[in-house]
CSV table of C-alpha atoms in Angstrom, one decimal:
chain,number,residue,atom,x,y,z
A,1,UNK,CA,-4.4,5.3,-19.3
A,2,UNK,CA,-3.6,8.3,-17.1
A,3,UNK,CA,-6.6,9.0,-14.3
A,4,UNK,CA,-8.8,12.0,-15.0
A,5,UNK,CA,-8.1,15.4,-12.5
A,6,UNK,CA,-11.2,14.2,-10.7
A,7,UNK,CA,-10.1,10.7,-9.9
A,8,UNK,CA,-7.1,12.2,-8.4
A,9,UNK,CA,-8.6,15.4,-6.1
A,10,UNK,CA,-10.8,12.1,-4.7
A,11,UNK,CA,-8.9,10.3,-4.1
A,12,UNK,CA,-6.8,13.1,-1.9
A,13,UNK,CA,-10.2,14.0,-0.1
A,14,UNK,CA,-10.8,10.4,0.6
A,15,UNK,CA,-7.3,10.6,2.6
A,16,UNK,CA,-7.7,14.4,4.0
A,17,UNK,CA,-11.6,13.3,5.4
A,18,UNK,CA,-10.2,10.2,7.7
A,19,UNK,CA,-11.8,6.8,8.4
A,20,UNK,CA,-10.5,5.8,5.3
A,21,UNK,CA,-11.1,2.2,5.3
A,22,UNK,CA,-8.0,1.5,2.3
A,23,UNK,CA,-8.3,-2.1,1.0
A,24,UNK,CA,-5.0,-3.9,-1.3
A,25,UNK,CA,-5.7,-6.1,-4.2
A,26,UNK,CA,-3.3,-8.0,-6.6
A,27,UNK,CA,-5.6,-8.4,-9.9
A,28,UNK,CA,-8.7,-7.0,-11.4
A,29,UNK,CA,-10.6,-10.2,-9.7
A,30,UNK,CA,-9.8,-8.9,-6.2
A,31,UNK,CA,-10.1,-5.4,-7.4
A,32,UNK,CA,-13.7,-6.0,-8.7
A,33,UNK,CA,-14.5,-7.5,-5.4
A,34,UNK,CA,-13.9,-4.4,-3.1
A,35,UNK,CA,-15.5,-2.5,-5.8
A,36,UNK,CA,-18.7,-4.4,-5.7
A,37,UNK,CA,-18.6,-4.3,-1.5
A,38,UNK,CA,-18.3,0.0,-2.1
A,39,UNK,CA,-15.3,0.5,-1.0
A,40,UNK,CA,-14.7,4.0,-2.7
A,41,UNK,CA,-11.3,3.6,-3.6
A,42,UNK,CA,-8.5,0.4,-3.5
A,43,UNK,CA,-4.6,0.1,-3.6
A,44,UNK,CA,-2.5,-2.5,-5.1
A,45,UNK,CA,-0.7,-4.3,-2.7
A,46,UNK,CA,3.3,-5.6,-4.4
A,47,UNK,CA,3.8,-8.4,-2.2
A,48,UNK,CA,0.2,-9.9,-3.3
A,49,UNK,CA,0.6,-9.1,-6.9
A,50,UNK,CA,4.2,-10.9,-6.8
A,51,UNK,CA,3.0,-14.0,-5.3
A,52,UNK,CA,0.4,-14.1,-7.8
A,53,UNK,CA,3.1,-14.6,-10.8
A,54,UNK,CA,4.8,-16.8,-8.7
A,55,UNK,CA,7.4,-14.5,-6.9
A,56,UNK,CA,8.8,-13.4,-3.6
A,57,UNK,CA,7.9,-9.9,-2.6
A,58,UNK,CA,10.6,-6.7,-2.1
A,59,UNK,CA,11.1,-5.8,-5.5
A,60,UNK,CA,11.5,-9.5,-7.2
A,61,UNK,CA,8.8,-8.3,-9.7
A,62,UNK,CA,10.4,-5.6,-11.4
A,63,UNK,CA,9.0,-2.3,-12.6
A,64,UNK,CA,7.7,-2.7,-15.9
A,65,UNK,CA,6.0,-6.2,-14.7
A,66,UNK,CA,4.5,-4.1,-11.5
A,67,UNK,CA,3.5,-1.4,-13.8
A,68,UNK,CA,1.7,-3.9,-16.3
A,69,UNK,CA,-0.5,-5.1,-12.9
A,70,UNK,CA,-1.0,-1.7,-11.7
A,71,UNK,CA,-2.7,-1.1,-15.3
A,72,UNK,CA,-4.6,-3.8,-15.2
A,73,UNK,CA,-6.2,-3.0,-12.0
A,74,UNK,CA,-6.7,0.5,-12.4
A,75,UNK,CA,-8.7,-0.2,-16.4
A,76,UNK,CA,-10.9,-2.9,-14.4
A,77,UNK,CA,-12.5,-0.1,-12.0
A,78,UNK,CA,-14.3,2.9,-11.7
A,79,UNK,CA,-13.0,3.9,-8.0
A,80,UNK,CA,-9.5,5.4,-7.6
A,81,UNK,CA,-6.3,3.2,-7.7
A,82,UNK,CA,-3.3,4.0,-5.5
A,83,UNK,CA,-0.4,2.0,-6.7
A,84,UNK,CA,2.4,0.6,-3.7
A,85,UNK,CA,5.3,0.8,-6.1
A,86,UNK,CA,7.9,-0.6,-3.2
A,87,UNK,CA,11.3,0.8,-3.1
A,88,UNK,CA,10.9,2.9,-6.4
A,89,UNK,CA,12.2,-0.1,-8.5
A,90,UNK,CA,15.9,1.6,-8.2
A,91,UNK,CA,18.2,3.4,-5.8
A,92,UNK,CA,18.1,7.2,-7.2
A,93,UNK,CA,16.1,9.6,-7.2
A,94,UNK,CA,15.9,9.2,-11.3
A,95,UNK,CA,14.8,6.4,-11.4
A,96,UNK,CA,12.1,6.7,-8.8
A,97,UNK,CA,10.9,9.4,-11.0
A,98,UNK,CA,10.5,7.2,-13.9
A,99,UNK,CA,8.4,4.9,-12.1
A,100,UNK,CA,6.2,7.5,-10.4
A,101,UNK,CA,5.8,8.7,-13.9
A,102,UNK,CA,5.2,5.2,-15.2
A,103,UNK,CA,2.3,4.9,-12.2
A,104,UNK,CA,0.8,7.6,-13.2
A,105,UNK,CA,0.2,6.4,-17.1
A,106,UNK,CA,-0.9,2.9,-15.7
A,107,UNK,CA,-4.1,4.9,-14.4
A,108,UNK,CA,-3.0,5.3,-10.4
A,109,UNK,CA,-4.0,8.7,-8.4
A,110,UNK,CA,-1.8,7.9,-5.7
A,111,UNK,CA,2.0,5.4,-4.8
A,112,UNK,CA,3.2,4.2,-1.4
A,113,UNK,CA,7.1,4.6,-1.7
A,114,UNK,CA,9.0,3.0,0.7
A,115,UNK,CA,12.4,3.7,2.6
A,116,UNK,CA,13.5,0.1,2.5
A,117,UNK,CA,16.4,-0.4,0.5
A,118,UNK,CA,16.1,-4.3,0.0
A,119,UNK,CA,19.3,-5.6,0.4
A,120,UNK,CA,20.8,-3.0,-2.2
A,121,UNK,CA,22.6,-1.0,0.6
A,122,UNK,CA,25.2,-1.3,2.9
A,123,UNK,CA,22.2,-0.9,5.8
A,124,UNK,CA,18.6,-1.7,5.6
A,125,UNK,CA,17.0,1.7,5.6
A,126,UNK,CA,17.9,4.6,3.0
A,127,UNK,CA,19.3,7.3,5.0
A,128,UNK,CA,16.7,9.6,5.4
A,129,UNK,CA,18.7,12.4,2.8
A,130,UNK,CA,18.5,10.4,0.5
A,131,UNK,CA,14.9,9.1,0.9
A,132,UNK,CA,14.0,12.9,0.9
A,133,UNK,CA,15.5,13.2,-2.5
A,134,UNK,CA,14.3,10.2,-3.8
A,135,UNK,CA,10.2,11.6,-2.3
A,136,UNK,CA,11.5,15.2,-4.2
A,137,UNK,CA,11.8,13.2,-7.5
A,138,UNK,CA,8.6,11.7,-7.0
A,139,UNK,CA,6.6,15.4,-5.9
A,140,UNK,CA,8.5,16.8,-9.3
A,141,UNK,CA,7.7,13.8,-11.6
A,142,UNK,CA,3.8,14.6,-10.6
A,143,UNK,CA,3.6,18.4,-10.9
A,144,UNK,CA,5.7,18.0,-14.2
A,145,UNK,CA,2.5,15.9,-14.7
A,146,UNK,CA,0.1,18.8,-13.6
A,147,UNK,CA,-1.6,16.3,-11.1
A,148,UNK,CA,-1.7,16.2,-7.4
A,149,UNK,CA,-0.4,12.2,-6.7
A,150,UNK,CA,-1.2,11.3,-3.2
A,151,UNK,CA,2.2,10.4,-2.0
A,152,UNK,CA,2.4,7.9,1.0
A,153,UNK,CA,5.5,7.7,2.6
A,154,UNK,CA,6.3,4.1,4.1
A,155,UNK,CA,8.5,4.1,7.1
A,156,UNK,CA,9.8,0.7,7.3
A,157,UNK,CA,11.4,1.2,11.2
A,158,UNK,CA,8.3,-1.3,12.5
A,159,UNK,CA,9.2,-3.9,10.0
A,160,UNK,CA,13.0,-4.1,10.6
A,161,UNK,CA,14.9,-4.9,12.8
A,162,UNK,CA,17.3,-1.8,13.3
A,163,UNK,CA,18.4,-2.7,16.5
A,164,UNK,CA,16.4,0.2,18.4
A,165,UNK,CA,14.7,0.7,21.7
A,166,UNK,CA,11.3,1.2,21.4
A,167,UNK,CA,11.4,5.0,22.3
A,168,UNK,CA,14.6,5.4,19.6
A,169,UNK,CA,12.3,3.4,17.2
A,170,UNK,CA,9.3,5.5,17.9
A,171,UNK,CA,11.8,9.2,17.4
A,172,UNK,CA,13.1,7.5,14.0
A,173,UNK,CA,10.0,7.2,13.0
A,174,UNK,CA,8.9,10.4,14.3
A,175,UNK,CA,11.7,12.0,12.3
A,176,UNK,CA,12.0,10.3,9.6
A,177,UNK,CA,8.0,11.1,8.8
A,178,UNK,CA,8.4,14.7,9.1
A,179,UNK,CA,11.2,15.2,6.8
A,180,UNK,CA,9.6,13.0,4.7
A,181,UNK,CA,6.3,15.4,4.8
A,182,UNK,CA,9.0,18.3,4.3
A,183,UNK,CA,10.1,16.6,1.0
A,184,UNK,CA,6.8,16.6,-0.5
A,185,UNK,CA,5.4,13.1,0.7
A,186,UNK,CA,1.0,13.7,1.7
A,187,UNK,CA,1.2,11.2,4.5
A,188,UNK,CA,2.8,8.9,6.3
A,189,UNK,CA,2.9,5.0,6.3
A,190,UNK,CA,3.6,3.0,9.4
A,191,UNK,CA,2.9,-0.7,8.9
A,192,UNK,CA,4.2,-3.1,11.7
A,193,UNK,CA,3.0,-0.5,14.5
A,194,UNK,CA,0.4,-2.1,16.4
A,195,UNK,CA,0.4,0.1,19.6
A,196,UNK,CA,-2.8,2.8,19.9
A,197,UNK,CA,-0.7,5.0,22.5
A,198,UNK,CA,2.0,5.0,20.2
A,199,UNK,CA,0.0,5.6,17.0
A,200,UNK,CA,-1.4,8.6,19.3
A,201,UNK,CA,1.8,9.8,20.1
A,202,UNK,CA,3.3,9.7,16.7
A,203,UNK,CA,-0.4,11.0,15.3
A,204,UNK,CA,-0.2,14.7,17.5
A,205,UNK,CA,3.3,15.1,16.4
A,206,UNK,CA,3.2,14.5,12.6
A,207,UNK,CA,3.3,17.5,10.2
A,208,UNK,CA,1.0,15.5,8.3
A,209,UNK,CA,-1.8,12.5,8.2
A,210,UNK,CA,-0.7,9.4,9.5
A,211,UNK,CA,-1.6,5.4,7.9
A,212,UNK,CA,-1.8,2.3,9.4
A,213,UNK,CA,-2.0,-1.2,8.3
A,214,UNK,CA,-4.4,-4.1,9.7
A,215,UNK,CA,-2.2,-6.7,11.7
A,216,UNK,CA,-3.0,-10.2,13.0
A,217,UNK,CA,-4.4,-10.0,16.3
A,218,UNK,CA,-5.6,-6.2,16.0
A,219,UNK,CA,-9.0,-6.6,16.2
A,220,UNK,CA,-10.2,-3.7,14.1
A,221,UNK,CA,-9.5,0.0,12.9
A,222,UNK,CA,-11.1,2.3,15.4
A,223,UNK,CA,-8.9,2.4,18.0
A,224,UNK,CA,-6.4,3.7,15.3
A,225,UNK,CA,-8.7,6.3,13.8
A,226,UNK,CA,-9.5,7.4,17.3
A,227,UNK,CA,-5.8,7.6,18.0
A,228,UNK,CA,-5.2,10.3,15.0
A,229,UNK,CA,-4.7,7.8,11.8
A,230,UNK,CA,-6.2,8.6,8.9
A,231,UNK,CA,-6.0,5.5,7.0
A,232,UNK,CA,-5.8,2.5,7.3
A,233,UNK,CA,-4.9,-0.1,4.9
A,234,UNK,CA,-5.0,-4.2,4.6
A,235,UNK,CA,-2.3,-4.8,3.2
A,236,UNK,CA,-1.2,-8.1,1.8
A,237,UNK,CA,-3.3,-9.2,4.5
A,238,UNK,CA,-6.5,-10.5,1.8
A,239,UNK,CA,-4.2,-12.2,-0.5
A,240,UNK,CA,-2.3,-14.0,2.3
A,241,UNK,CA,-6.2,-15.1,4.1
A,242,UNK,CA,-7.0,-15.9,0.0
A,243,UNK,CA,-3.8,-18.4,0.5
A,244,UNK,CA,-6.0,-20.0,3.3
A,245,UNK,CA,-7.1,-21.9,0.5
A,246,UNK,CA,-4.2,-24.7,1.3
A,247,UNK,CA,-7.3,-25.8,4.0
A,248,UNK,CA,-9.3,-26.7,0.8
A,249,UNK,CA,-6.2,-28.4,-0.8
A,250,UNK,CA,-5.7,-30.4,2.1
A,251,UNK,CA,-9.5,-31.0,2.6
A,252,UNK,CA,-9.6,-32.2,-1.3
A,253,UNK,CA,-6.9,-35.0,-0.9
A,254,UNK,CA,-9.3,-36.5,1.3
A,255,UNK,CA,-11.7,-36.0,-1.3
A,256,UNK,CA,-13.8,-33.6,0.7
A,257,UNK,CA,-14.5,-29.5,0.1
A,258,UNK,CA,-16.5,-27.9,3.1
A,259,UNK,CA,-14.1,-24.9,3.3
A,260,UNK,CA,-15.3,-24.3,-0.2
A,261,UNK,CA,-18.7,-24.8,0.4
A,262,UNK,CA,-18.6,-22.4,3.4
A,263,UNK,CA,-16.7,-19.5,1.2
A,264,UNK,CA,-18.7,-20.0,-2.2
A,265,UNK,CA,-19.0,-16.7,-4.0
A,266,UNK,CA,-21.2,-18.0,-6.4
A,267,UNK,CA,-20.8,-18.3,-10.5
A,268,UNK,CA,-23.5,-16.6,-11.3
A,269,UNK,CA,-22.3,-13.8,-9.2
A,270,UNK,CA,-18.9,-14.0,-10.5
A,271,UNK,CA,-20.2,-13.6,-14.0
A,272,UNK,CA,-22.2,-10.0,-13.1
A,273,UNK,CA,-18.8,-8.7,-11.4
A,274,UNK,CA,-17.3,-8.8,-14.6
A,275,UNK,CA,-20.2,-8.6,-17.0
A,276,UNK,CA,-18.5,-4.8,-18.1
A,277,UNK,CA,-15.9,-6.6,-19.2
């Protein structure tokens, strides 16, 4: 069920205030969770959601089992539901409108699209034309909507190896995000960049807000905000700390279950997160 106005023009002032705190969930368990903590809105991360059915991330789900998640999600909630929908779930800028316009019907007010092509081109990144087509169809897919979809660009130049210096990788990503912003993308997605002075850098010369994701070994988000970042996000950061359950597996075979002890939610508990239904 499509969002109401509301939910959307939140969910963009969430974004547009900064020191938004943006956490990723992969079912309406998880999503109930930051719900219950206050977290005023929550984003669906792909790569948790696909290792939830059993799958490898990068676009192994397909869209209409992705969109089937996102809708779950988004009808367990009350807070607003931004929806990483990957690479599009195809290479033209057709069929990324089809899935923008699928996002928006599963309830989200807001998609991450992403300029990595997956393996289904002859180099790892789309050109940035092309992505700047594909970001056109999504911008057009919403207004044919009548709704303002917060639409975060990822920039996958961090992730990849493109065989860059660091100052080349930091221009690509410099350029990249403002033609992006030009296309009719809100903000810009950086995940992999863990530098503050580079985050700064990038921050004062962006045409529009800059995200951030929470890495291993980065101790918190302030630094970023302080740098320029709007948002930052988690990731599939909680799902992959949720797989630290292998320590309880391992403990178990030796008939033992301390690490569950020590991370007990509580059933009672559990049974008032979802007493709604």
């Amino acid at each position: 069920m499509t969002a109401s106005l509301s939910c959307f023009e939140r969910f963009r002032q969430f974004n547009l205030q900064g020191r938004l705190m943006l956490p990723n969930v992969w079912d309406a368990a998880s999503a109930r969770v930051f719900e219950a903590a206050g977290h005023p809105a929550i984003a669906t991360t792909s790569g948790g959601i696909a290792y939830a059915r059993g799958l490898g991330d990068a676009q192994r789900i397909g869209r209409e089992a992705m969109l089937e998640e996102i809708a779950r999600i988004a009808a367990s909630v009350a807070v607003p539901v931004s929806a990483d929908i990957e690479a599009g779930y195809g290479l033209t800028p057709e069929e990324v409108a089809l899935t923008v316009r699928g996002a928006i019907a599963a309830g989200a007010v807001g998609v991450n699209l992403e300029d990595n092509g997956h393996g289904r081109l002859p180099q790892p990144l789309f050109d940035a034309a092309a992505q700047c087509e594909r970001l056109k169809a999504a911008r057009r897919a919403a207004d044919l909507a009548g709704l303002p979809l917060w639409i975060n660009a990822r920039i996958d130049t961090y992730l990849l190896d493109l065989g860059l210096t660091a100052e080349q990788r930091l221009a690509e990503t410099l350029a990249r995000g403002n033609a992006y912003l030009a296309a009719g993308a809100d903000m810009v997605f950086v995940p992999g960049l863990s530098d503050v002075l580079e985050a700064a850098w990038l921050a004062q010369r962006l045409h529009g807000p800059l995200n951030l994701m929470a890495l291993p070994g980065v101790a918190g988000a302030d630094p970023w905000f302080d740098a320029g970042a709007l948002r930052v996000s988690l990731g599939v950061g909680p799902m992959l700390a949720v797989m630290g359950l292998r320590r309880m597996a391992d403990e178990a075979m030796q008939g033992e279950w301390p690490a569950m002890n020590a991370h007990n939610y509580g059933f009672a508990e559990a049974e008032a997160l979802f007493a709604r239904g």
